[in-house]
Short mmCIF file of C-alpha atoms and ligand atoms in Angstrom, two decimals:
data_model
loop_
_atom_site.label_atom_id
_atom_site.label_comp_id
_atom_site.label_asym_id
_atom_site.label_seq_id
_atom_site.Cartn_x
_atom_site.Cartn_y
_atom_site.Cartn_z
CA MET B 15 114.64 -4.19 -62.26
CA ALA B 16 118.39 -5.41 -62.67
CA GLY B 17 120.75 -3.03 -61.91
CA PHE B 18 119.55 -1.96 -58.82
CA LYS B 19 122.54 -1.25 -55.91
CA PHE B 20 119.85 -3.17 -53.69
CA ALA B 21 117.47 -4.86 -55.71
CA ASP B 22 116.45 -8.72 -54.05
CA ARG B 23 118.95 -7.57 -50.85
CA PRO B 24 117.33 -8.46 -47.28
CA LEU B 25 116.91 -6.34 -44.81
CA HIS B 26 119.10 -8.42 -42.21
CA VAL B 27 122.47 -7.30 -44.91
CA ILE B 28 121.56 -3.74 -45.29
CA ALA B 29 121.52 -3.18 -41.67
CA ASP B 30 124.86 -5.06 -41.84
CA GLU B 31 125.64 -2.36 -44.60
CA LEU B 32 124.46 0.30 -42.22
CA ASN B 33 126.08 -0.29 -38.79
CA ASP B 34 129.87 -0.84 -41.49
CA GLY B 35 128.79 2.58 -42.46
CA ALA B 36 128.59 1.38 -45.90
CA TYR B 37 126.35 4.59 -46.65
CA SER B 38 124.23 6.81 -44.15
CA CYS B 39 120.24 6.50 -43.90
CA ALA B 40 119.39 8.81 -45.86
CA GLU B 41 121.53 7.27 -49.21
CA LEU B 42 119.77 4.09 -48.07
CA SER B 43 115.92 5.86 -48.27
CA GLU B 44 117.20 8.39 -51.15
CA ALA B 45 118.27 5.16 -53.34
CA PHE B 46 114.69 3.46 -53.15
CA LEU B 47 112.87 6.66 -53.47
CA ASP B 48 114.56 6.88 -56.92
CA HIS B 49 114.18 3.37 -57.75
CA VAL B 50 110.82 3.74 -56.79
CA ALA B 51 110.19 7.20 -58.97
CA ALA B 52 112.03 5.49 -61.85
CA GLU B 53 109.89 1.91 -61.78
CA ASP B 54 106.22 2.11 -59.58
CA GLY B 55 104.74 3.67 -62.88
CA LYS B 56 104.92 0.22 -64.26
CA VAL B 57 104.27 -1.08 -61.31
CA ARG B 58 101.67 1.18 -59.24
CA ALA B 59 102.46 -0.27 -55.96
CA PHE B 60 101.98 2.61 -53.97
CA LEU B 61 98.75 4.74 -53.24
CA LYS B 62 101.01 7.21 -51.80
CA LEU B 63 104.49 7.99 -51.39
CA ASP B 64 105.75 11.11 -49.19
CA GLY B 65 110.07 11.49 -50.07
CA GLU B 66 110.28 14.48 -48.33
CA ARG B 67 108.61 12.43 -44.54
CA VAL B 68 110.95 9.47 -45.63
CA LEU B 69 113.99 11.87 -45.46
CA GLU B 70 113.12 13.57 -42.71
CA ALA B 71 113.22 10.18 -40.79
CA ALA B 72 116.53 8.97 -42.05
CA ARG B 73 118.05 11.97 -41.50
CA ALA B 74 117.04 11.87 -38.09
CA ALA B 75 117.86 8.17 -37.76
CA ASP B 76 121.57 9.47 -39.61
CA ALA B 77 121.99 11.59 -36.43
CA ARG B 78 120.80 9.26 -33.78
CA ARG B 79 123.55 7.21 -35.06
CA ALA B 80 126.30 9.61 -35.19
CA ALA B 81 125.56 10.35 -32.06
CA GLY B 82 126.11 6.65 -30.51
CA GLN B 83 121.96 6.63 -30.16
CA ALA B 84 120.73 4.45 -32.29
CA LEU B 85 117.25 2.70 -31.62
CA SER B 86 118.27 -0.44 -32.81
CA GLU B 87 120.16 -1.98 -35.21
CA PHE B 88 117.62 -1.42 -37.53
CA ASP B 89 117.63 2.28 -37.05
CA GLY B 90 116.67 4.16 -40.91
CA ILE B 91 115.85 1.13 -42.66
CA PRO B 92 112.03 1.77 -44.33
CA ILE B 93 109.29 -0.76 -44.82
CA GLY B 94 106.47 -0.51 -47.20
CA ILE B 95 103.22 -0.60 -44.87
CA LYS B 96 99.49 -1.68 -46.36
CA ASP B 97 96.81 0.84 -46.96
CA CYS B 98 94.30 -0.80 -44.22
CA ILE B 99 97.67 0.25 -42.01
CA VAL B 100 97.75 3.18 -39.79
CA ALA B 101 100.68 5.57 -39.23
CA LYS B 102 100.13 8.67 -38.05
CA ASP B 103 99.89 12.00 -39.78
CA GLU B 104 99.59 9.32 -42.99
CA THR B 105 96.27 8.79 -45.48
CA CYS B 106 94.69 5.23 -44.80
CA SER B 107 92.58 4.76 -47.82
CA CYS B 108 91.81 1.11 -47.99
CA ALA B 109 92.46 1.77 -51.33
CA SER B 110 88.67 3.15 -51.35
CA LYS B 111 87.11 6.32 -52.15
CA LEU B 112 85.35 6.31 -48.94
CA LEU B 113 88.45 6.87 -47.13
CA GLU B 114 90.31 8.42 -50.11
CA HIS B 115 91.23 12.00 -48.08
CA VAL B 116 91.07 10.60 -44.60
CA VAL B 117 94.30 10.95 -41.82
CA SER B 118 95.28 8.74 -39.44
CA PRO B 119 95.64 10.58 -36.18
CA TYR B 120 97.69 7.96 -34.28
CA ASP B 121 99.73 4.82 -35.65
CA SER B 122 98.82 1.32 -35.54
CA THR B 123 100.49 -0.93 -32.93
CA ALA B 124 102.55 -2.47 -35.51
CA VAL B 125 104.03 1.15 -37.38
CA ALA B 126 104.43 2.17 -33.35
CA ARG B 127 106.84 -0.83 -32.78
CA LEU B 128 108.16 -0.20 -36.33
CA LYS B 129 109.06 3.67 -35.20
CA ALA B 130 110.65 2.57 -32.05
CA ARG B 131 113.02 0.74 -33.24
CA GLY B 132 114.41 2.91 -35.78
CA PHE B 133 112.34 1.74 -39.09
CA ILE B 134 111.00 4.07 -41.36
CA PRO B 135 106.88 3.58 -42.46
CA PHE B 136 107.50 3.75 -46.48
CA GLY B 137 104.55 4.70 -48.23
CA ARG B 138 100.88 3.31 -48.60
CA LEU B 139 100.98 0.22 -50.19
CA ASN B 140 97.71 -0.80 -53.32
CA MET B 141 95.47 -3.59 -51.66
CA ASP B 142 91.79 -4.33 -52.82
CA GLU B 143 89.67 -2.75 -51.48
CA PHE B 144 89.23 -3.14 -47.69
CA ALA B 145 91.34 -6.03 -48.25
CA MET B 146 88.13 -8.17 -50.04
CA GLY B 147 90.25 -9.82 -52.87
CA SER B 148 92.58 -12.24 -54.34
CA SER B 149 94.57 -9.74 -57.14
CA CYS B 150 94.26 -6.52 -55.94
CA GLU B 151 92.00 -5.89 -58.98
CA ASN B 152 89.25 -4.30 -56.67
CA SER B 153 91.03 -1.31 -55.17
CA ALA B 154 89.22 2.08 -55.93
CA PHE B 155 92.39 3.57 -57.62
CA GLN B 156 94.90 1.19 -59.68
CA LYS B 157 95.75 -1.57 -60.49
CA THR B 158 99.47 -2.81 -58.97
CA ALA B 159 100.88 -5.13 -61.73
CA ASN B 160 102.77 -8.49 -61.08
CA PRO B 161 106.65 -7.06 -61.10
CA ARG B 162 107.51 -10.43 -62.70
CA ASP B 163 105.58 -9.71 -64.74
CA LEU B 164 103.46 -6.67 -66.14
CA ALA B 165 100.77 -8.21 -67.40
CA ARG B 166 99.46 -10.36 -64.40
CA VAL B 167 98.45 -9.45 -61.26
CA PRO B 168 100.19 -9.56 -57.92
CA GLY B 169 98.00 -11.56 -56.03
CA GLY B 170 96.00 -9.74 -53.41
CA SER B 171 94.61 -8.58 -50.91
CA SER B 172 98.37 -7.08 -50.28
CA GLY B 173 99.07 -6.89 -54.01
CA GLY B 174 101.01 -3.76 -53.50
CA SER B 175 103.40 -4.55 -50.51
CA ALA B 176 104.35 -8.00 -52.98
CA ALA B 177 104.68 -5.66 -55.64
CA CYS B 178 106.84 -3.68 -53.48
CA VAL B 179 108.87 -6.15 -52.56
CA ALA B 180 109.61 -7.91 -55.22
CA ALA B 181 110.65 -5.09 -57.20
CA SER B 182 113.04 -3.74 -54.36
CA PHE B 183 111.35 -0.36 -53.91
CA ALA B 184 111.80 -1.55 -49.88
CA PRO B 185 113.46 -3.59 -48.35
CA ALA B 186 110.14 -5.43 -46.43
CA ALA B 187 106.32 -4.44 -46.40
CA LEU B 188 103.63 -5.31 -43.88
CA GLY B 189 100.28 -6.83 -45.38
CA SER B 190 97.79 -8.54 -43.72
CA ASP B 191 96.17 -11.47 -43.92
CA THR B 192 92.37 -12.68 -43.23
CA GLY B 193 92.34 -15.51 -45.62
CA GLY B 194 95.78 -15.72 -47.39
CA SER B 195 96.14 -12.35 -48.26
CA ILE B 196 99.93 -12.30 -47.13
CA ARG B 197 100.75 -15.50 -48.26
CA GLN B 198 99.25 -15.59 -51.42
CA PRO B 199 100.35 -12.57 -53.50
CA ALA B 200 103.63 -13.40 -51.68
CA ALA B 201 103.72 -17.04 -53.56
CA PHE B 202 102.96 -14.98 -57.05
CA CYS B 203 105.81 -12.53 -56.56
CA GLY B 204 108.44 -14.92 -55.73
CA ILE B 205 108.78 -13.75 -51.56
CA VAL B 206 108.64 -14.40 -48.74
CA GLY B 207 105.28 -13.88 -46.61
CA LEU B 208 104.60 -15.11 -43.10
CA LYS B 209 100.74 -15.04 -41.41
CA PRO B 210 101.35 -15.31 -37.86
CA THR B 211 99.16 -17.08 -35.28
CA TYR B 212 95.78 -15.68 -34.94
CA GLY B 213 96.85 -13.17 -31.93
CA ARG B 214 100.47 -13.01 -31.83
CA VAL B 215 100.11 -9.09 -33.43
CA SER B 216 98.51 -6.46 -32.68
CA ARG B 217 95.22 -5.61 -34.92
CA HIS B 218 95.04 -2.29 -33.00
CA GLY B 219 95.12 0.28 -35.93
CA LEU B 220 94.61 -2.29 -38.80
CA VAL B 221 91.43 -1.35 -40.85
CA ALA B 222 89.22 -4.43 -39.64
CA PHE B 223 87.69 -6.76 -42.28
CA ALA B 224 86.70 -9.94 -40.60
CA SER B 225 88.28 -9.47 -36.71
CA SER B 226 88.18 -13.09 -35.91
CA LEU B 227 90.60 -14.00 -39.05
CA ASP B 228 92.59 -10.79 -39.58
CA GLN B 229 96.33 -10.73 -38.98
CA ILE B 230 99.36 -8.16 -39.60
CA GLY B 231 102.45 -9.92 -41.10
CA PRO B 232 105.86 -9.50 -42.71
CA MET B 233 106.29 -9.69 -46.08
CA THR B 234 109.83 -10.15 -47.31
CA HIS B 235 113.48 -11.58 -49.23
CA ASP B 236 114.21 -14.15 -46.62
CA VAL B 237 113.06 -15.99 -43.41
CA LEU B 238 115.29 -14.11 -41.57
CA ASP B 239 114.08 -10.67 -42.32
CA ALA B 240 110.23 -12.50 -41.80
CA ALA B 241 111.52 -13.80 -38.26
CA ILE B 242 113.00 -10.07 -37.72
CA LEU B 243 110.21 -7.94 -38.39
CA LEU B 244 107.46 -10.79 -36.28
CA ASP B 245 110.52 -10.14 -33.31
CA VAL B 246 109.24 -6.83 -33.80
CA ILE B 247 106.09 -6.29 -33.91
CA SER B 248 104.27 -9.02 -32.03
CA GLY B 249 103.37 -9.75 -28.07
CA HIS B 250 100.95 -8.49 -26.39
CA ASP B 251 98.91 -5.37 -26.48
CA PRO B 252 96.17 -4.02 -24.22
CA MET B 253 94.68 -2.29 -26.98
CA ASP B 254 93.56 -5.20 -28.84
CA SER B 255 91.87 -7.36 -26.57
CA THR B 256 92.63 -10.60 -29.05
CA SER B 257 95.87 -9.50 -28.60
CA LEU B 258 97.77 -13.42 -26.68
CA PRO B 259 99.59 -12.54 -23.32
CA VAL B 260 103.08 -14.33 -24.81
CA ALA B 261 106.30 -13.12 -24.82
CA ALA B 262 107.00 -11.37 -28.01
CA GLY B 263 110.28 -12.18 -29.56
CA GLY B 264 113.50 -15.09 -30.19
CA PHE B 265 112.49 -15.08 -33.32
CA ALA B 266 115.45 -14.03 -35.44
CA ASP B 267 117.34 -15.79 -32.98
CA ALA B 268 115.97 -19.36 -33.52
CA VAL B 269 117.06 -18.80 -37.08
CA ARG B 270 120.25 -17.43 -36.98
CA ASN B 271 120.69 -20.45 -34.24
CA ASP B 272 119.46 -22.57 -36.21
CA ALA B 273 121.27 -22.29 -39.50
CA GLY B 274 122.31 -24.80 -41.20
CA SER B 275 121.02 -27.22 -39.54
CA SER B 276 119.09 -29.79 -41.50
CA LEU B 277 115.15 -31.09 -41.66
CA ARG B 278 116.23 -33.84 -39.67
CA GLY B 279 113.78 -35.35 -36.78
CA MET B 280 111.34 -33.34 -38.65
CA ARG B 281 108.07 -35.26 -39.62
CA ILE B 282 106.34 -32.92 -42.07
CA GLY B 283 102.29 -33.69 -43.07
CA LEU B 284 100.68 -34.19 -46.37
CA PRO B 285 97.25 -33.08 -45.78
CA LYS B 286 95.87 -35.10 -49.51
CA GLU B 287 92.89 -32.75 -50.00
CA TYR B 288 95.43 -30.42 -50.72
CA PHE B 289 96.65 -32.12 -53.92
CA THR B 290 94.93 -35.03 -55.11
CA GLY B 291 92.43 -34.23 -57.09
CA ALA B 292 92.56 -30.55 -55.71
CA GLY B 293 92.71 -29.02 -59.32
CA LEU B 294 96.45 -28.18 -59.28
CA ALA B 295 98.33 -26.73 -62.96
CA PRO B 296 100.72 -28.89 -63.89
CA GLY B 297 103.78 -26.34 -63.19
CA VAL B 298 102.50 -25.89 -59.57
CA ALA B 299 101.91 -30.00 -59.36
CA ARG B 300 105.96 -30.08 -60.19
CA VAL B 301 107.31 -27.92 -57.77
CA MET B 302 105.60 -29.60 -55.09
CA GLU B 303 106.66 -32.28 -56.45
CA GLU B 304 110.71 -31.21 -55.80
CA ASN B 305 110.03 -29.56 -52.60
CA ILE B 306 108.75 -33.09 -50.91
CA ALA B 307 111.61 -34.36 -52.43
CA ARG B 308 113.65 -31.79 -50.85
CA ALA B 309 111.45 -32.33 -48.22
CA ARG B 310 112.78 -36.18 -47.42
CA GLU B 311 117.15 -34.65 -48.30
CA LEU B 312 116.81 -32.54 -45.71
CA GLY B 313 116.06 -35.37 -43.69
CA ALA B 314 112.19 -34.83 -42.79
CA GLU B 315 110.02 -37.83 -42.51
CA VAL B 316 107.25 -37.30 -44.87
CA ILE B 317 103.71 -38.54 -44.07
CA ASP B 318 100.02 -38.67 -45.59
CA VAL B 319 97.78 -36.75 -43.78
CA SER B 320 94.09 -36.45 -43.54
CA LEU B 321 92.23 -32.57 -43.27
CA PRO B 322 88.69 -33.96 -43.93
CA HIS B 323 86.50 -31.07 -43.79
CA THR B 324 88.94 -28.95 -45.70
CA LYS B 325 86.10 -28.60 -48.58
CA TYR B 326 83.84 -26.86 -46.51
CA ALA B 327 86.88 -24.32 -46.28
CA VAL B 328 85.53 -21.78 -48.66
CA ALA B 329 81.67 -21.90 -47.62
CA VAL B 330 82.33 -21.54 -43.95
CA TYR B 331 84.89 -18.41 -44.79
CA TYR B 332 83.27 -16.45 -47.16
CA ILE B 333 80.23 -16.90 -44.43
CA ILE B 334 82.12 -15.90 -41.81
CA ALA B 335 84.45 -12.96 -42.81
CA THR B 336 81.17 -11.68 -44.81
CA ALA B 337 79.34 -11.27 -41.68
CA GLU B 338 82.04 -9.83 -39.46
CA ALA B 339 82.82 -7.12 -42.40
CA SER B 340 78.91 -6.46 -42.72
CA ALA B 341 78.96 -5.33 -39.22
CA ASN B 342 83.03 -3.92 -39.25
CA LEU B 343 81.99 -1.45 -42.26
CA ALA B 344 79.06 -0.14 -40.67
CA ARG B 345 80.55 2.98 -39.00
CA PHE B 346 81.99 3.72 -42.64
CA ASP B 347 78.73 6.08 -43.41
CA GLY B 348 80.29 9.05 -44.78
CA ILE B 349 80.01 11.32 -41.51
CA ARG B 350 82.38 9.21 -38.99
CA TYR B 351 85.46 8.45 -41.22
CA GLY B 352 86.08 12.18 -42.56
CA ALA B 353 86.30 14.63 -40.09
CA ARG B 354 90.16 14.82 -39.94
CA VAL B 355 90.34 15.26 -43.54
CA GLU B 356 92.67 17.98 -44.17
CA GLY B 357 91.19 21.80 -44.87
CA ARG B 358 87.81 20.78 -44.76
CA ASP B 359 84.83 20.70 -42.36
CA LEU B 360 82.62 17.48 -41.28
CA VAL B 361 79.78 18.77 -43.57
CA ASP B 362 81.97 19.80 -46.21
CA THR B 363 83.83 15.46 -46.20
CA TYR B 364 80.06 14.11 -45.97
CA PHE B 365 79.29 15.37 -49.23
CA LYS B 366 82.79 14.64 -50.86
CA THR B 367 82.88 11.02 -49.81
CA ARG B 368 78.96 10.71 -49.93
CA GLY B 369 79.00 10.24 -53.88
CA ALA B 370 82.27 8.00 -53.64
CA GLY B 371 80.67 4.75 -51.84
CA PHE B 372 82.10 1.19 -51.80
CA GLY B 373 83.44 -0.83 -54.94
CA ASP B 374 81.62 -3.73 -56.53
CA GLU B 375 83.05 -6.50 -54.04
CA VAL B 376 83.20 -4.59 -50.92
CA LYS B 377 78.81 -4.47 -51.79
CA ARG B 378 78.92 -7.95 -52.54
CA ARG B 379 80.54 -8.96 -49.26
CA ILE B 380 78.73 -6.65 -47.12
CA LEU B 381 74.97 -8.02 -48.89
CA LEU B 382 76.49 -11.37 -48.25
CA GLY B 383 77.19 -11.07 -44.43
CA THR B 384 74.27 -8.90 -43.61
CA TYR B 385 71.76 -11.67 -45.46
CA VAL B 386 73.95 -14.64 -43.14
CA LEU B 387 73.36 -12.80 -40.44
CA SER B 388 69.40 -12.11 -40.96
CA SER B 389 67.08 -13.89 -38.38
CA GLY B 390 65.63 -17.02 -40.29
CA TYR B 391 68.88 -17.25 -42.04
CA TYR B 392 71.21 -17.07 -39.05
CA ASP B 393 71.17 -20.32 -37.87
CA ALA B 394 71.08 -22.39 -41.13
CA TYR B 395 73.91 -20.25 -42.26
CA TYR B 396 76.36 -18.24 -40.02
CA LEU B 397 75.50 -20.56 -36.83
CA ARG B 398 76.10 -23.82 -39.23
CA ALA B 399 79.33 -22.12 -41.01
CA GLN B 400 80.86 -21.23 -36.85
CA LYS B 401 80.34 -24.97 -36.52
CA VAL B 402 82.31 -26.26 -39.11
CA ARG B 403 84.65 -23.73 -38.46
CA THR B 404 85.19 -26.18 -35.19
CA LEU B 405 86.02 -29.11 -36.76
CA ILE B 406 87.75 -27.49 -39.70
CA ARG B 407 90.40 -26.85 -36.73
CA ARG B 408 90.07 -30.12 -35.08
CA ASP B 409 91.11 -31.23 -38.26
CA PHE B 410 94.19 -29.43 -37.34
CA GLU B 411 94.72 -30.22 -33.86
CA GLU B 412 94.59 -33.94 -34.98
CA ALA B 413 96.80 -33.68 -37.72
CA PHE B 414 99.70 -32.35 -35.92
CA ARG B 415 99.67 -35.30 -33.42
CA THR B 416 100.98 -36.99 -36.06
CA CYS B 417 103.66 -34.22 -37.22
CA ASP B 418 105.38 -30.61 -36.48
CA LEU B 419 104.63 -29.12 -39.69
CA LEU B 420 102.01 -29.59 -42.89
CA LEU B 421 103.24 -28.85 -46.07
CA THR B 422 100.88 -27.49 -49.07
CA PRO B 423 100.46 -25.68 -51.96
CA VAL B 424 99.11 -22.20 -51.95
CA THR B 425 97.84 -21.56 -54.90
CA PRO B 426 96.75 -24.31 -57.54
CA ASN B 427 97.74 -22.10 -60.56
CA VAL B 428 100.19 -19.53 -60.42
CA ALA B 429 99.81 -15.31 -61.31
CA PHE B 430 96.91 -14.80 -63.28
CA LYS B 431 96.21 -12.55 -66.01
CA PHE B 432 94.54 -9.24 -65.42
CA GLY B 433 90.81 -9.79 -65.93
CA GLU B 434 91.32 -13.29 -66.17
CA LYS B 435 89.07 -14.10 -62.72
CA SER B 436 85.85 -11.84 -63.50
CA ASP B 437 83.88 -13.82 -61.97
CA PRO B 438 83.86 -13.64 -57.97
CA LEU B 439 83.38 -17.21 -57.50
CA GLN B 440 86.30 -18.54 -59.50
CA MET B 441 88.30 -15.85 -57.56
CA TYR B 442 86.93 -17.04 -54.12
CA LEU B 443 87.95 -20.20 -54.77
CA SER B 444 91.33 -20.02 -56.01
CA ASP B 445 91.44 -19.61 -51.52
CA ILE B 446 90.98 -22.41 -51.12
CA PHE B 447 94.27 -23.51 -50.06
CA THR B 448 95.31 -20.40 -47.54
CA ILE B 449 91.56 -19.83 -45.92
CA ALA B 450 91.48 -23.32 -43.57
CA LEU B 451 94.80 -21.50 -41.79
CA ASN B 452 92.88 -18.41 -40.78
CA LEU B 453 89.76 -20.35 -39.65
CA SER B 454 91.78 -22.29 -37.64
CA GLY B 455 93.90 -19.94 -36.19
CA ASN B 456 97.32 -21.26 -36.03
CA CYS B 457 100.68 -19.97 -38.84
CA GLY B 458 101.46 -20.20 -41.25
CA ILE B 459 104.49 -19.02 -44.20
CA SER B 460 104.97 -19.02 -47.83
CA ILE B 461 108.14 -19.31 -49.35
CA PRO B 462 109.88 -19.38 -52.87
CA GLY B 463 109.73 -22.94 -53.91
CA GLY B 464 110.51 -22.57 -57.52
CA SER B 465 108.83 -21.81 -60.77
CA ASP B 466 106.49 -22.97 -63.25
CA PHE B 467 107.81 -25.08 -66.33
CA GLU B 468 104.91 -23.35 -68.66
CA THR B 469 104.89 -19.99 -68.02
CA GLY B 470 108.49 -19.07 -65.29
CA MET B 471 106.36 -17.48 -62.85
CA PRO B 472 107.27 -17.98 -59.27
CA VAL B 473 105.52 -21.20 -57.22
CA GLY B 474 105.15 -20.49 -53.63
CA VAL B 475 105.44 -23.76 -50.91
CA GLN B 476 103.27 -23.13 -47.73
CA LEU B 477 104.35 -24.37 -44.02
CA LEU B 478 101.86 -24.46 -41.79
CA ALA B 479 102.06 -25.22 -37.82
CA PRO B 480 100.23 -25.02 -34.57
CA ALA B 481 99.25 -21.56 -33.24
CA LEU B 482 102.14 -20.24 -31.76
CA GLU B 483 105.03 -22.56 -33.51
CA GLU B 484 106.22 -19.59 -35.50
CA ALA B 485 109.55 -20.68 -34.36
CA ARG B 486 109.89 -24.36 -35.82
CA LEU B 487 107.60 -22.95 -38.78
CA LEU B 488 110.33 -20.51 -39.33
CA ARG B 489 112.93 -22.68 -39.03
CA ALA B 490 112.26 -24.91 -41.34
CA ALA B 491 111.45 -22.57 -44.16
CA ASP B 492 115.13 -21.22 -43.83
CA CYS B 493 116.01 -24.47 -44.24
CA PHE B 494 113.99 -24.67 -47.66
CA MET B 495 114.86 -21.92 -48.96
CA ARG B 496 118.27 -22.29 -48.07
CA GLY B 497 118.70 -25.09 -49.97
CA ASN B 498 116.42 -24.04 -52.90
N1 LIG Q 521 90.96 -13.54 -51.04
C1 LIG Q 521 90.42 -13.45 -49.69
C2 LIG Q 521 89.36 -12.94 -49.79
O1 LIG Q 521 88.83 -12.03 -50.76
C3 LIG Q 521 90.86 -13.13 -48.71
C4 LIG Q 521 91.21 -11.72 -48.27
C5 LIG Q 521 92.57 -11.36 -47.48
O2 LIG Q 521 93.15 -12.60 -46.71
N2 LIG Q 521 92.40 -10.05 -47.05
O3 LIG Q 521 88.51 -12.64 -48.77
#
C-alpha cells in the first residue's frame, strides 16, 4: 500500500487538511476510490462500493463547505461500513446469500448520525455471515485477506472493516462486536478497535446477532479517531430500548486535553487467567511483557488481579449467543426480507432466495441455540449460562474495585493462515480473551502493541474499563499508543 497519499492517515489529520483547503472532498473520495480500484482485487474487503454515490455525496460536501455551511469539521470524509449496519438505499446482505439483494429503506442510527455530521458511508464491508466467526472465512461471497500478509485472515467478524482501514481504503470504518469482532480483527490487522459499553451506541439498524451482546464501534488508525467517531455515534436513541440514557460526546476532548500526559496514578490490573497457562504464543507473550513494562515506565502501578470465572466464558458465550441468534434469525424465512429487492416482486424474490439459504456456521448456531432453549434443556444450559454470566460480570466488578483498567492480550495468537482453523471448536476457543467483556457489558479497546518476532504480524493489546468509562479507557490507550 506504500506510495498512496493517504496511507495510514488518521481522519483527524484529513479533517485538518480539508479545513485548510489542501484538497477538496471530491478529490479525497476520488483518491480513496482509485486506491480501492487498484488494490482491493487482492484484499477483497468490499462487498459493494458505489463510487458514483460516494462522489455525489463528496461534491455536496464541497458545495456546503464553499457556502460556509459545512455540517461539521468532518464534512466529506468517507467511512467504511460493515455489511450488517444498514444505510438507506444500500444493500445490506450480512455477507449472506439469503439477504444478497436486500436494500435498506432506512439508515441505522449510527449511520444517520455519521451522515448528520457530513461523513460519507463508503461501501459495504465484508464480514462473517451474520457476524458469526473469527476470520471472515464464513462470508458467503468472498474471503478477505489481511493487508499485512495476504496469505492470512484479517480476523472476524468485522474483517472487512479491519482490512479496509489497514489497507487505507477509507480513513476509518464501523464494525460490530458481539464477542470480539471489533477488537480481534483490529489486533490481527494492526489498527485500533473500540467496543463501547453495552447500550452506549444504538443498535437500531444493526442486524441482530445476539441482542444482549452486540455493539457497534469504530475501527481506526489511532485512538483520537476512535474517540471522534464515538462522539458522533453514541448517545441515547429512543429507537433502541437498550440504549442508555446518558449524555453523548466529550471523548475526543478527553483525549485531546490529555495529550502529553502519562499513566501516573493509574492502577492497571493484569488478570492472571489471561496470562499464566493461557496458551499465549511466544511472540504474543513477549509483546505483552513489553507493554506491561511500558505501563510501568509511563507511571502506572501494575497489579495482579483475578477473574476466576474466565474459564467458563467461552461455553457461556456460545450458549447465550446461539440462543439469541436462533431467535433473531427466525425472521429470515425467505419471505419477509426480500420485498424490497429492486425490480422483483415478492414471489419472485422468494423463489430467488429460497435455494440460497444460510451457510454452515449459521445453521450450526441456529441448531445449537434452538437446542439450548428447548424445554428440558433450557434449565440445564441456557438458565445455567445466564447464572454464570452474572458471576463473570461480578468478577469484573470485583477487579475494578482494586484497579482502574485491565490490560490483557486480545488473542492467544497472531492472524492465522486461511483454512488453518477449520475445526469450529478451535475457532471458538480463539475468542477466549474477548468474549467475557461482552458478557459483562463493560467497554474495551484493542490497540497495536508491537509485532510478533516470528512472523512480523501485528500483536494487539487489550485495555478494559468499567461500563461508561470510555473517557478513561481512551485516554490511557492514547497514552500507550503515542509511546509505541
Ligand atoms: N467470534 C465470535 C463469534 O463467532 C464473535 C463474533 C462477533 O463478535 N460478532 O461468535
